[in-house]
PDB file of C-alpha atoms and ligand atoms in Angstrom:
ATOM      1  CA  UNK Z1247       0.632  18.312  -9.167  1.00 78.00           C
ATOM      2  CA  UNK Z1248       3.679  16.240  -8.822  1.00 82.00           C
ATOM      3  CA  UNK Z1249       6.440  17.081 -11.104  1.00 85.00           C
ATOM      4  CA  UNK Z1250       8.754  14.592 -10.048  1.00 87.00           C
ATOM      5  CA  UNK Z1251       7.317  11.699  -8.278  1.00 85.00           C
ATOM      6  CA  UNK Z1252       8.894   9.957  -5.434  1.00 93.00           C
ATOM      7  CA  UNK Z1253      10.111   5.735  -6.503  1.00 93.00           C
ATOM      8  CA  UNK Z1254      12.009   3.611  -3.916  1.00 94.00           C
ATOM      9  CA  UNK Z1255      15.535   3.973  -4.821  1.00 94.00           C
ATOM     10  CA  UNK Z1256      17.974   1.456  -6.533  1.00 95.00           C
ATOM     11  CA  UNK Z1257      19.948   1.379  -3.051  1.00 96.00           C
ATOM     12  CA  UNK Z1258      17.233   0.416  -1.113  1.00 96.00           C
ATOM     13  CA  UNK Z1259      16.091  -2.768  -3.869  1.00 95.00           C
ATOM     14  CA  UNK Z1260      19.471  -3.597  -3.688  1.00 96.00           C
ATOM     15  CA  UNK Z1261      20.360  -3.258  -0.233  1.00 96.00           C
ATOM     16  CA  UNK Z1262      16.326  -5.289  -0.164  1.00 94.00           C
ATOM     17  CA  UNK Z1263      17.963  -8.391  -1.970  1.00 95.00           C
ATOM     18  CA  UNK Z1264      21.304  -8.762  -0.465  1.00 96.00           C
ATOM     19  CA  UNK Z1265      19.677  -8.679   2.978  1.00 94.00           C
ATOM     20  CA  UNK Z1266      17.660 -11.335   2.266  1.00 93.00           C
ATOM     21  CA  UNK Z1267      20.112 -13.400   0.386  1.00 95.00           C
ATOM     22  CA  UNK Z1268      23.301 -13.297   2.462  1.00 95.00           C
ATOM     23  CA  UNK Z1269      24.205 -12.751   5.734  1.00 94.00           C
ATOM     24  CA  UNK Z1270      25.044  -8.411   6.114  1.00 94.00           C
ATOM     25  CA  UNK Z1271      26.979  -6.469   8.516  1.00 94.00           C
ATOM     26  CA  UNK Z1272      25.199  -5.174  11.050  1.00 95.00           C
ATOM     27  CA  UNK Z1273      25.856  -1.654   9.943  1.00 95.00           C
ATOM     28  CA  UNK Z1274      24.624  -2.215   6.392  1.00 95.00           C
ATOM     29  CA  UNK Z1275      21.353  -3.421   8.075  1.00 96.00           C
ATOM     30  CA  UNK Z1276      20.863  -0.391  10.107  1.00 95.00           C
ATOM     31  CA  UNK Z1277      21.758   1.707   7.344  1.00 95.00           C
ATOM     32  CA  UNK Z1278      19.184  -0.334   5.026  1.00 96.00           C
ATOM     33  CA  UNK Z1279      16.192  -0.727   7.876  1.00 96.00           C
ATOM     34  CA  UNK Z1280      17.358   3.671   7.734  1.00 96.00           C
ATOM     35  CA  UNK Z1281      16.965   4.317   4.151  1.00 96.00           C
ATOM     36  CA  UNK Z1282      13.770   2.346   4.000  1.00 96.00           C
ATOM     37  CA  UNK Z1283      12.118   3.883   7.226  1.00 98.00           C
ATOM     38  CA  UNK Z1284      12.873   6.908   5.848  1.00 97.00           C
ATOM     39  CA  UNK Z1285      11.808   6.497   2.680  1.00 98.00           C
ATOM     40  CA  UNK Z1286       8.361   5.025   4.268  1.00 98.00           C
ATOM     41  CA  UNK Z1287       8.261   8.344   5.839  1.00 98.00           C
ATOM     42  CA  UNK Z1288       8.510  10.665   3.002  1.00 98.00           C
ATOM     43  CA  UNK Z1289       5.792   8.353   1.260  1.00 97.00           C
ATOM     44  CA  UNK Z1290       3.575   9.421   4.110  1.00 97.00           C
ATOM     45  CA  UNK Z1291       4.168  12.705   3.913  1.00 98.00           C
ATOM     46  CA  UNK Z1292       3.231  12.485  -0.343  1.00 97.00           C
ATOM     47  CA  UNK Z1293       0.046  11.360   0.822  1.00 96.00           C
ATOM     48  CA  UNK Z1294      -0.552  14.473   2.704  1.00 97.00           C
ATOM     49  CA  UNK Z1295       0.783  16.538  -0.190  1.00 96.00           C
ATOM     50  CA  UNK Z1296      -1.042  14.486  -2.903  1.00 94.00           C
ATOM     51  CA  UNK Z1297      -4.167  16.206  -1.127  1.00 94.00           C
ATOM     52  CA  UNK Z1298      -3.216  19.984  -1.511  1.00 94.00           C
ATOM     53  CA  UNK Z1299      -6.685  21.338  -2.946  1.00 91.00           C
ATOM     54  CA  UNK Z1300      -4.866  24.598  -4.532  1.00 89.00           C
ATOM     55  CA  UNK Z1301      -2.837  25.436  -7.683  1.00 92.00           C
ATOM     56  CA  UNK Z1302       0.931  24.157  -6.279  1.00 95.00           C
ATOM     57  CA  UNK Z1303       3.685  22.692  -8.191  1.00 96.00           C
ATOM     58  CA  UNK Z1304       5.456  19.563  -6.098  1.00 96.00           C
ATOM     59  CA  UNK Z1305       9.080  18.417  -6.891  1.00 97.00           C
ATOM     60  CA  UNK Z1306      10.212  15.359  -4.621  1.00 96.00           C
ATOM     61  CA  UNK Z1307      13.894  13.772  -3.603  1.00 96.00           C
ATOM     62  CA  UNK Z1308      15.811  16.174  -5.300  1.00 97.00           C
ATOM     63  CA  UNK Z1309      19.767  15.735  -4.636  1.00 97.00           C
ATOM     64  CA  UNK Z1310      21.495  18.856  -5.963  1.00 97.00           C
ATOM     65  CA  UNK Z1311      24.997  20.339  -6.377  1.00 96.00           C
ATOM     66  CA  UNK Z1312      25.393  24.395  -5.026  1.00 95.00           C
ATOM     67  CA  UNK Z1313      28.940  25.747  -4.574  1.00 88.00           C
ATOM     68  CA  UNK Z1314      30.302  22.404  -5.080  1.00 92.00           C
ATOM     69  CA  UNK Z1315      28.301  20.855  -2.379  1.00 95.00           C
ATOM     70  CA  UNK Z1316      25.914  18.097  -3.318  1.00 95.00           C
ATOM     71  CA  UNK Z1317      22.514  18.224  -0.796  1.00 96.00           C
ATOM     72  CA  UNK Z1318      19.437  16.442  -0.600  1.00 96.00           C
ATOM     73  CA  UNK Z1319      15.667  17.458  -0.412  1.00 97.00           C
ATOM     74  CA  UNK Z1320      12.911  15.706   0.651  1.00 97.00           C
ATOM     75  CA  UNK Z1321      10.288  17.305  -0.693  1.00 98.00           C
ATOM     76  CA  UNK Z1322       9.215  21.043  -2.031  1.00 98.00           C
ATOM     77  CA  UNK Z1323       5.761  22.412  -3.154  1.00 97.00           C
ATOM     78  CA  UNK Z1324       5.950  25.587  -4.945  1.00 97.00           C
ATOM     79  CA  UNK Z1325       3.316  28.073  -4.287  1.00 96.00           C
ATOM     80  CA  UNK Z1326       3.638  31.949  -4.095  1.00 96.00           C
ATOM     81  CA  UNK Z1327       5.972  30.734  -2.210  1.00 97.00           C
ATOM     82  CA  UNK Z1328       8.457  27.715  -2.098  1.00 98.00           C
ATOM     83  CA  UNK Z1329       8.512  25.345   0.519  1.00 98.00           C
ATOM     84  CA  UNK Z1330      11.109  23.152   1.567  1.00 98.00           C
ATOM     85  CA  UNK Z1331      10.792  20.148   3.772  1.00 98.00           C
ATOM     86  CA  UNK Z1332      12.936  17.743   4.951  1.00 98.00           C
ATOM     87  CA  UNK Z1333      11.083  14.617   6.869  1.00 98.00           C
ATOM     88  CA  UNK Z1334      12.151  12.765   9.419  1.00 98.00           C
ATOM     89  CA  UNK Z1335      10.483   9.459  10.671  1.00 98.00           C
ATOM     90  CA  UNK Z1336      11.835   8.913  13.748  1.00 97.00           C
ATOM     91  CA  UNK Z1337       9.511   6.541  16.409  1.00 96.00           C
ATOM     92  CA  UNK Z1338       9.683   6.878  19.907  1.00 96.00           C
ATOM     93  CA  UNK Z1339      11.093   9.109  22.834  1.00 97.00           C
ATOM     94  CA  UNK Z1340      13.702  11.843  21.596  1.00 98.00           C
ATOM     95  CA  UNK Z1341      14.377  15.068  23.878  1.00 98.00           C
ATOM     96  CA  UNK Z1342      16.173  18.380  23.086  1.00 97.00           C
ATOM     97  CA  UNK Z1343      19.068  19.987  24.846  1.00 96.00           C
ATOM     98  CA  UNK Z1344      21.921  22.350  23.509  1.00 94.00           C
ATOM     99  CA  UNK Z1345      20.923  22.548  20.298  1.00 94.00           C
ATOM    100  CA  UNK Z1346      20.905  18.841  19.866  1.00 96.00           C
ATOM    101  CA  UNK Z1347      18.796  16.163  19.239  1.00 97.00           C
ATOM    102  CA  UNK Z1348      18.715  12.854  21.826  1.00 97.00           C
ATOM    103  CA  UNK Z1349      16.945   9.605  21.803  1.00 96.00           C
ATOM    104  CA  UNK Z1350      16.081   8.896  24.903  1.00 95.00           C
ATOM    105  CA  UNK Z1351      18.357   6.431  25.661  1.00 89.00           C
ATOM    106  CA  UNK Z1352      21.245   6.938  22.978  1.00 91.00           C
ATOM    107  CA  UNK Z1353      23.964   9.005  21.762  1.00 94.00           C
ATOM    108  CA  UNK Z1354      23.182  12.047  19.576  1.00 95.00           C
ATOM    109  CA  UNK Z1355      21.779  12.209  16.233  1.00 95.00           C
ATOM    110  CA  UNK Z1356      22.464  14.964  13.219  1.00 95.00           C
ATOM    111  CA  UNK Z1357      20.361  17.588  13.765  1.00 97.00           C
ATOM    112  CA  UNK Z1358      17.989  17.887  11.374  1.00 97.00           C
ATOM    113  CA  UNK Z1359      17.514  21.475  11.757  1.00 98.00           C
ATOM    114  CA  UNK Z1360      20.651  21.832  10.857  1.00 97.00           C
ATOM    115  CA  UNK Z1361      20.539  20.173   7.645  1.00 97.00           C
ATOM    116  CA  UNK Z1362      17.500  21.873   6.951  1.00 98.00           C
ATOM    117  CA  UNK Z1363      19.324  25.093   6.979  1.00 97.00           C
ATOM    118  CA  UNK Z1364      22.051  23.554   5.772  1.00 97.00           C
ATOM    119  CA  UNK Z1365      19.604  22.915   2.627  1.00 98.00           C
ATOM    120  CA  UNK Z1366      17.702  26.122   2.636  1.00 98.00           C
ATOM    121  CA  UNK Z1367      20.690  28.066   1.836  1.00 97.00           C
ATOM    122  CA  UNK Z1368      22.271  26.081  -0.701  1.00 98.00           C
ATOM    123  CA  UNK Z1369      19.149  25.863  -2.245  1.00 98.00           C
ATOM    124  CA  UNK Z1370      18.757  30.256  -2.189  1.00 97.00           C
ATOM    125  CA  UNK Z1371      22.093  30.542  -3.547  1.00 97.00           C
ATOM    126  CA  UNK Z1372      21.405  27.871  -6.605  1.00 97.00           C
ATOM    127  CA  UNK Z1373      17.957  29.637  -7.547  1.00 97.00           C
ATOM    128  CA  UNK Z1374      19.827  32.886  -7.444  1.00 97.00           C
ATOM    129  CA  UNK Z1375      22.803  31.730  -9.107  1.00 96.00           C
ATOM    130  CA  UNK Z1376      19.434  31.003 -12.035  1.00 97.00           C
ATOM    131  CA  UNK Z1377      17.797  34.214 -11.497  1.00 97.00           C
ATOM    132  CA  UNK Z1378      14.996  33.454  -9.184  1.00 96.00           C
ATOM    133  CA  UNK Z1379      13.910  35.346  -6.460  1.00 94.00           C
ATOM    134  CA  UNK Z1380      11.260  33.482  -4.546  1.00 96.00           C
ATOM    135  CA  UNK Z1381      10.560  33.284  -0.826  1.00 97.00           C
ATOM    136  CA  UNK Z1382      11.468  30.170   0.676  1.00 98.00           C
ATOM    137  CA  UNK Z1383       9.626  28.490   4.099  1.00 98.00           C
ATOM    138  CA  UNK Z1384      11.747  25.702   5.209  1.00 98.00           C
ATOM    139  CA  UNK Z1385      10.129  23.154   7.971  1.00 98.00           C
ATOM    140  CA  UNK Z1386      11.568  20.059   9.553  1.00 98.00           C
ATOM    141  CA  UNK Z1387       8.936  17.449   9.655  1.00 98.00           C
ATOM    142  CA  UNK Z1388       7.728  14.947  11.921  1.00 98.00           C
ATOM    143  CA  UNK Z1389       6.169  12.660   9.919  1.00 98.00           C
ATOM    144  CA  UNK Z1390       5.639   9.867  12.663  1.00 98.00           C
ATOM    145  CA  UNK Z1391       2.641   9.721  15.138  1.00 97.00           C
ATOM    146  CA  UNK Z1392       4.792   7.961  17.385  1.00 97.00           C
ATOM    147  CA  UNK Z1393       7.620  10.301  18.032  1.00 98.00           C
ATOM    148  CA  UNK Z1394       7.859  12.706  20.637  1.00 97.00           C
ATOM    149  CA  UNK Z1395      10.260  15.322  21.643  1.00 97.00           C
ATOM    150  CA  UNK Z1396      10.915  16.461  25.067  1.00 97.00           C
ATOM    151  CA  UNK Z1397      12.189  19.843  26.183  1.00 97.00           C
ATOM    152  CA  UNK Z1398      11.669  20.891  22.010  1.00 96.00           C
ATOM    153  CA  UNK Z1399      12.378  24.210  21.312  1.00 95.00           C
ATOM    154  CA  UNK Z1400       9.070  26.861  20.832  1.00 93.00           C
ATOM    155  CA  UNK Z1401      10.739  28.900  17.774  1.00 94.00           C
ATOM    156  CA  UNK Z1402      12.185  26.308  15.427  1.00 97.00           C
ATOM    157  CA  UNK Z1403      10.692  25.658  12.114  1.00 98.00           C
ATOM    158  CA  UNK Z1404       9.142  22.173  13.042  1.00 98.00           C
ATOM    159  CA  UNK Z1405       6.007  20.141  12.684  1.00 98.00           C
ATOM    160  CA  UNK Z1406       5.308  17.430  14.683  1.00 98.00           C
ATOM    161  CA  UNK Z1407       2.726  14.392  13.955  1.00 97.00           C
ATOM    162  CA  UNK Z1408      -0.248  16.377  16.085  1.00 97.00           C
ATOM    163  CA  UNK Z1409       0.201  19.710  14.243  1.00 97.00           C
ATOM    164  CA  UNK Z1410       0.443  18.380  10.522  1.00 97.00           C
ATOM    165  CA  UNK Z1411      -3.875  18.444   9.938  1.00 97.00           C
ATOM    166  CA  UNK Z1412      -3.602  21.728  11.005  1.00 97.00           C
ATOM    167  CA  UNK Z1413      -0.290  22.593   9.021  1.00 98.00           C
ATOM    168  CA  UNK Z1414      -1.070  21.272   5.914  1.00 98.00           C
ATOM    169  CA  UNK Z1415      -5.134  23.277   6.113  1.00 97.00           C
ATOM    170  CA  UNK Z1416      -2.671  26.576   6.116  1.00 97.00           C
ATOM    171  CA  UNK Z1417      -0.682  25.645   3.777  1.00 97.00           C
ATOM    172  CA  UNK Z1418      -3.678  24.664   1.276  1.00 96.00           C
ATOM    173  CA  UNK Z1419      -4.825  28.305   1.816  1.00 95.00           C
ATOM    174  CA  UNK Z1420      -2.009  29.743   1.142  1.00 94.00           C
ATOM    175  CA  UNK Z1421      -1.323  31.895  -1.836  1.00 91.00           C
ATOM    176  CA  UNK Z1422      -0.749  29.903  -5.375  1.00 89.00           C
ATOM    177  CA  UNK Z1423      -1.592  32.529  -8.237  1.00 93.00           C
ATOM    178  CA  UNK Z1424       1.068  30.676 -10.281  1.00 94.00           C
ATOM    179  CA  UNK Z1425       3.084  31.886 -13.317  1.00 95.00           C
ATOM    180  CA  UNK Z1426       5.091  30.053 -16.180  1.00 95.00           C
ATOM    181  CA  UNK Z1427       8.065  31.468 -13.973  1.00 96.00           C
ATOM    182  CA  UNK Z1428       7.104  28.815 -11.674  1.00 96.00           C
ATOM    183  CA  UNK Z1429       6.653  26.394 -13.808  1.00 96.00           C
ATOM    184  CA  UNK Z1430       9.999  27.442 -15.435  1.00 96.00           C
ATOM    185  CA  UNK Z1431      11.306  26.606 -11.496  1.00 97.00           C
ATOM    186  CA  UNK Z1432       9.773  23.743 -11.240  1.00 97.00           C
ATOM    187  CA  UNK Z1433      11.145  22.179 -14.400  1.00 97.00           C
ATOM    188  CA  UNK Z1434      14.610  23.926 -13.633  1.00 97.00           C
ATOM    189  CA  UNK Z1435      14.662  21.922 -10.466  1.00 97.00           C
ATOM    190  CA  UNK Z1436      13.773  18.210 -11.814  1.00 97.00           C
ATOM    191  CA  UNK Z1437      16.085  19.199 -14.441  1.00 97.00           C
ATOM    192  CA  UNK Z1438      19.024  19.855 -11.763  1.00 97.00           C
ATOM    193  CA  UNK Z1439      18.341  16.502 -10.216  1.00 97.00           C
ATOM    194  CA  UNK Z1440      21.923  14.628  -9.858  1.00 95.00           C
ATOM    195  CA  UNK Z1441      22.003  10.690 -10.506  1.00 92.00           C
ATOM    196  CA  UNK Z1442      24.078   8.998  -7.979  1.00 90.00           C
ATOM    197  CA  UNK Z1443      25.176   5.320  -8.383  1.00 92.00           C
ATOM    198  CA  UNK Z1444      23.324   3.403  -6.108  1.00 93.00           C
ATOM    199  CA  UNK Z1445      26.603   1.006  -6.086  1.00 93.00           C
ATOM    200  CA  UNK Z1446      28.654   3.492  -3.498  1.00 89.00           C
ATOM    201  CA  UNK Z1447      28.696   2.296  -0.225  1.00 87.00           C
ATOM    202  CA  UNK Z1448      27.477  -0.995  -0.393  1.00 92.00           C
ATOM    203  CA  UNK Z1449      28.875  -3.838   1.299  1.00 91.00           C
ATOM    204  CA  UNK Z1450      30.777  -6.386  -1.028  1.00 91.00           C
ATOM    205  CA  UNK Z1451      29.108  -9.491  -2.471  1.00 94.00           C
ATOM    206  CA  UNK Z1452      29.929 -11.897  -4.722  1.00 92.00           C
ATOM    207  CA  UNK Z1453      26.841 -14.216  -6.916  1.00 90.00           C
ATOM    208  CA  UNK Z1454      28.741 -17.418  -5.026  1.00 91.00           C
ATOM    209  CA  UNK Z1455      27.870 -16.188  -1.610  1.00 92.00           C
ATOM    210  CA  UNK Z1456      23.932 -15.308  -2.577  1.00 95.00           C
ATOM    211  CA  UNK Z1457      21.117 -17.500  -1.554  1.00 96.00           C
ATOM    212  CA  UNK Z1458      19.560 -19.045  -4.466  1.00 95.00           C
ATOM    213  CA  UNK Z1459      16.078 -19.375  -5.034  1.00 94.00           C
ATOM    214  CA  UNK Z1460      13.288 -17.328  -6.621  1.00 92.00           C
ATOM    215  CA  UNK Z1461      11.342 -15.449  -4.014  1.00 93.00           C
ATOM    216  CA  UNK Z1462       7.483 -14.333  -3.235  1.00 94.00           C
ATOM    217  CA  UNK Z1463       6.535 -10.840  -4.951  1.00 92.00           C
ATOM    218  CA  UNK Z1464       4.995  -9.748  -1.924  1.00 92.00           C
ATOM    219  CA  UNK Z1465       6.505 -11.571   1.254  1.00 91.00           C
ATOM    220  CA  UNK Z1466       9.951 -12.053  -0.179  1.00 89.00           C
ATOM    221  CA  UNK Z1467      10.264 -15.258   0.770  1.00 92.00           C
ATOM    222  CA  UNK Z1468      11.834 -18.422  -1.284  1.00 94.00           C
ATOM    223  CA  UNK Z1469       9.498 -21.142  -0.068  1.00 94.00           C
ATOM    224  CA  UNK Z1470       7.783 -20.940  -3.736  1.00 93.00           C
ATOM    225  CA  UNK Z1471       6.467 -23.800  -5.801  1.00 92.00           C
ATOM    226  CA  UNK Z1472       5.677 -23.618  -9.237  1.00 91.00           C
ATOM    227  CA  UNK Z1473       2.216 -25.068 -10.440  1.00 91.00           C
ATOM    228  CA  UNK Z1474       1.736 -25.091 -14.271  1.00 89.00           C
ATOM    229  CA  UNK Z1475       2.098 -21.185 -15.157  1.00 90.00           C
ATOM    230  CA  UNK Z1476       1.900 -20.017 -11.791  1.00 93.00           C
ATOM    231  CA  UNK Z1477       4.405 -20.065  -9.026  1.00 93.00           C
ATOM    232  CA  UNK Z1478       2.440 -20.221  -5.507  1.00 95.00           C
ATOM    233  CA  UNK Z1479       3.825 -18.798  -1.980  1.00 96.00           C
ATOM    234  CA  UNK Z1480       3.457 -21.558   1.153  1.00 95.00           C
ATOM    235  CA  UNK Z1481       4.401 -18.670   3.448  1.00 96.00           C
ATOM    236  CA  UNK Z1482       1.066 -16.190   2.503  1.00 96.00           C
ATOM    237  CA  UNK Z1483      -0.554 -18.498  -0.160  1.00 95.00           C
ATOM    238  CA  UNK Z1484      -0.073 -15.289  -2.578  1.00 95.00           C
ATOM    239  CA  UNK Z1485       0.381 -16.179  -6.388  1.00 96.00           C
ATOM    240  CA  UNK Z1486       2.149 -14.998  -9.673  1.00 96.00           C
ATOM    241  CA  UNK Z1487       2.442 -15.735 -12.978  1.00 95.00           C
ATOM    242  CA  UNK Z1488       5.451 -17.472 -14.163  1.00 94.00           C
ATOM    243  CA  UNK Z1489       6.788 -14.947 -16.568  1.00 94.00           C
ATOM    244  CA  UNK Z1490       6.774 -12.599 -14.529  1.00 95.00           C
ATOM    245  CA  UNK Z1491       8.582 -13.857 -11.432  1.00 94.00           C
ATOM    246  CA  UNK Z1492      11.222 -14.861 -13.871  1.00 94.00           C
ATOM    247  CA  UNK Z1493      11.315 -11.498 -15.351  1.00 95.00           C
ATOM    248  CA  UNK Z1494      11.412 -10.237 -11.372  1.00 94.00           C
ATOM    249  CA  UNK Z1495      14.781 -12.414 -11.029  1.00 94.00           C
ATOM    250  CA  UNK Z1496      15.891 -11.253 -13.661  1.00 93.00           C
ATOM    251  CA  UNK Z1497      15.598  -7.661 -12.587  1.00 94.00           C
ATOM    252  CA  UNK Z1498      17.454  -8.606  -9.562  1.00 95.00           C
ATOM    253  CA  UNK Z1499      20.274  -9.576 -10.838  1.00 94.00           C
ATOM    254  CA  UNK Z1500      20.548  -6.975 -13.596  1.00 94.00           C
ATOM    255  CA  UNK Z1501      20.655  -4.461 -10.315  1.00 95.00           C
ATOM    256  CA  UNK Z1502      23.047  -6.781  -8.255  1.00 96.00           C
ATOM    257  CA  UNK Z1503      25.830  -7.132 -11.225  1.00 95.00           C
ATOM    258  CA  UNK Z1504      24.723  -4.241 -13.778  1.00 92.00           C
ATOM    259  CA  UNK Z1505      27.595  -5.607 -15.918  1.00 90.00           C
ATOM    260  CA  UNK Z1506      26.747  -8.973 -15.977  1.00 88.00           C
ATOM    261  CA  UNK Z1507      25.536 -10.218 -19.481  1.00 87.00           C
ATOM    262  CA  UNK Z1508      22.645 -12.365 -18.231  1.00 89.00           C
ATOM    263  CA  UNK Z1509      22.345 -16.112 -19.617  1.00 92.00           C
ATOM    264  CA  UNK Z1510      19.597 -18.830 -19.343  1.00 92.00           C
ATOM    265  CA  UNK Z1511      21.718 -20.992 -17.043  1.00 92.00           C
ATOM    266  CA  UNK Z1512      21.747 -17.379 -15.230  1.00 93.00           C
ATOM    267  CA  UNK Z1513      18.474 -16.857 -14.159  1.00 94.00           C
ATOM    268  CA  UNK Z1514      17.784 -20.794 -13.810  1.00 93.00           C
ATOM    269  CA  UNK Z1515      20.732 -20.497 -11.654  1.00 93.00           C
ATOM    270  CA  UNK Z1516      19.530 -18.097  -9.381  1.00 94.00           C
ATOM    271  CA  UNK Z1517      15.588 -18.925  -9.407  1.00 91.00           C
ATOM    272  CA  UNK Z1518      16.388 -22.324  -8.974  1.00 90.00           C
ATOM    273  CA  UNK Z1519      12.635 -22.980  -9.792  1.00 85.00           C
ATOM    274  CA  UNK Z1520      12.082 -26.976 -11.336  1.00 85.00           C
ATOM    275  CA  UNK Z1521      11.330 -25.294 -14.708  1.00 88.00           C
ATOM    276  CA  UNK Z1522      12.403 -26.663 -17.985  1.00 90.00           C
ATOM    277  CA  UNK Z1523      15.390 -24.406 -19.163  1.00 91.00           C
ATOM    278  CA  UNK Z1524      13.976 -23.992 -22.926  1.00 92.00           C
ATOM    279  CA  UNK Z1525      10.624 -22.539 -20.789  1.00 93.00           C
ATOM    280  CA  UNK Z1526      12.780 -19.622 -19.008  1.00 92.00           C
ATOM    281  CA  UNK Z1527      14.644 -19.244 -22.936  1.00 91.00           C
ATOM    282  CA  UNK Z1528      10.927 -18.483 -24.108  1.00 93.00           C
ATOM    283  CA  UNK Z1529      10.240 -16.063 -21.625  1.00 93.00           C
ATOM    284  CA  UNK Z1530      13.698 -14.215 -21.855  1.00 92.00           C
ATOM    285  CA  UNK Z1531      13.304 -14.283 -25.305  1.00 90.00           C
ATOM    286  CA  UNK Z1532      10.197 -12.685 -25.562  1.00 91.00           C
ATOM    287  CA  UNK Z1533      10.663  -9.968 -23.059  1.00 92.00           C
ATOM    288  CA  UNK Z1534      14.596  -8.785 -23.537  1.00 89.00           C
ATOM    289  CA  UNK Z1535      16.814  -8.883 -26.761  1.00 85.00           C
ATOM    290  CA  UNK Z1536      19.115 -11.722 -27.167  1.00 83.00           C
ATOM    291  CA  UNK Z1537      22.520 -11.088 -28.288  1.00 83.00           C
ATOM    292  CA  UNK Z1538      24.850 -14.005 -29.404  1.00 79.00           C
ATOM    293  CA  UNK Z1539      24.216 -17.639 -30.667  1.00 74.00           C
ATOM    294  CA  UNK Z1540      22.848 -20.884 -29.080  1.00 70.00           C
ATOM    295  CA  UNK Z1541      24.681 -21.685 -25.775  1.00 67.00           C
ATOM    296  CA  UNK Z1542      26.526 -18.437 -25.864  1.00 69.00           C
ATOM    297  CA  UNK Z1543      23.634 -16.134 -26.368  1.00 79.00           C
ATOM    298  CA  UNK Z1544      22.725 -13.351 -23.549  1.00 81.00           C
ATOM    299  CA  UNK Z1545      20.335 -10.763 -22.778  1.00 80.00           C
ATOM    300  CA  UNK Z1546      20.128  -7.397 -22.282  1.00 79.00           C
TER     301      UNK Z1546
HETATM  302 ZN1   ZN Y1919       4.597 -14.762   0.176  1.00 54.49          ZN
END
């Protein structure tokens, strides 16, 4: 049972448009391509969780404050006992040595094992801090079938790709008599969750230095026509209904400029679809409230 469901986040739709819509720094690619590999990972890893036959409570991408210390968590299914796992979706060679983690041919990355205990006891102290006792099993998990690790360690608390069948059978047997305490831990959890703004470390942009153009729902890109009610894709011939790639545009740019009180002129502006304007005025008009009067009105 999933308590708290795992959505892509803001940072990675935003992050989504302005890479395909200006030209970003390198190191805001990386760091996007990052946060959605990762995020592909942890989806994987739902799937696997999603199947657990026996009584367990799951509570996904939590990030919570302990001792002044904010800390993330992948992923926790609470049986008899809680589990804690952070997932990792690293492809390719990797190899261990001093206590640190290598890919083959690169410099050193965190340590996830680290940050899993980094996680485990942050999260001991905050239960504790609420008055529950409950053994805690924290795993680092390989979520990738592609990823090895050389030299890796025999007594760490990791699972890679070839043990998770076996893994996830044990933990499926394990004990889940649950109680409303659990429950009560559970909902204490989703109810701890901290909101971040997605709008911290993101690169500056401007609307002026944005590619125009509406785009495909499901290939992202702009070489869209519009045919009666229906805009059509040339790139993979996929289709959509008018309304509602206008009302996708519009999305965008609420996300890109959250303070921005969004016009007609707006969204015909960025969509830059051959549309009569009083058409996209119907269509905002029926789907957000207008505030304001003729040429200055806006919605929210
Ligand atoms: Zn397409």
């Amino acid at each position: 049972m999933f308590l708290k469901p795992r959505t892509e986040s803001d940072k990675i739709k935003i992050l989504r448009i302005l890479n395909a819509r200006m030209n970003l720094p390198e190191s805001d690619k990386q760091y996007f391509l990052n946060l959605k590999k990762g995020f592909e990972g942890e989806v994987m890893f739902d799937k696997l969780t999603e199947k657990l036959e026996n009584e367990s409570l799951i509570v996904n991408d939590l990030l919570l404050k302990s001792n002044n210390t904010t800390f993330q968590i992948d992923s926790i299914v609470i049986k008899e006992t809680l589990y804690l796992f952070e997932v990792k979706n690293y492809e390719g060679d990797f190899y261990y040595q001093s206590d640190n983690f290598y890919p083959m041919n690169g410099n050193k990355i965190q340590n996830p094992l680290h940050q899993l205990n980094r996680s485990e006891s942050l999260l001991s102290q905050l239960l504790l801090k609420h008055g529950y006792r409950i053994p805690i099993e924290a795993w680092v998990v390989f979520i990738n079938p592609a990823f090895t690790l050389y030299q890796s360690p025999k007594d760490k608390p990791i699972i890679y790709p070839t043990q998770l069948d076996f893994f996830m059978k044990k933990l499926n047997a394990s004990p889940s008599k649950l109680n409303g305490r659990h429950h009560k831990l559970a909902e204490l959890l989703v109810s701890l969750h901290q909101h971040e703004s997605p709008y911290k470390e993101l690169p500056k942009y401007e609307d002026d230095q944005l590619k125009k153009g509406g785009t495909c729902k499901t290939c992202h890109s702009f070489s869209i026509s519009v045919n009666g009610r229906r805009i059509i894709c040339e790139e993979c011939g996929c289709e959509e209904d008018l309304e509602s790639a206008v009302m996708r545009s519009v999305k965008e740019l609420k996300l890109l400029f959250p303070d921005k009180k969004i016009t007609t002129n707006d969204v015909l502006d960025w969509c830059q679809v051959k549309v009569a304007k009083a058409r996209i005025s119907r269509i905002l008009k029926k789907n957000l409230k207008a505030s304001g009067y003729g040429q200055w009105s806006y919605y929210e």
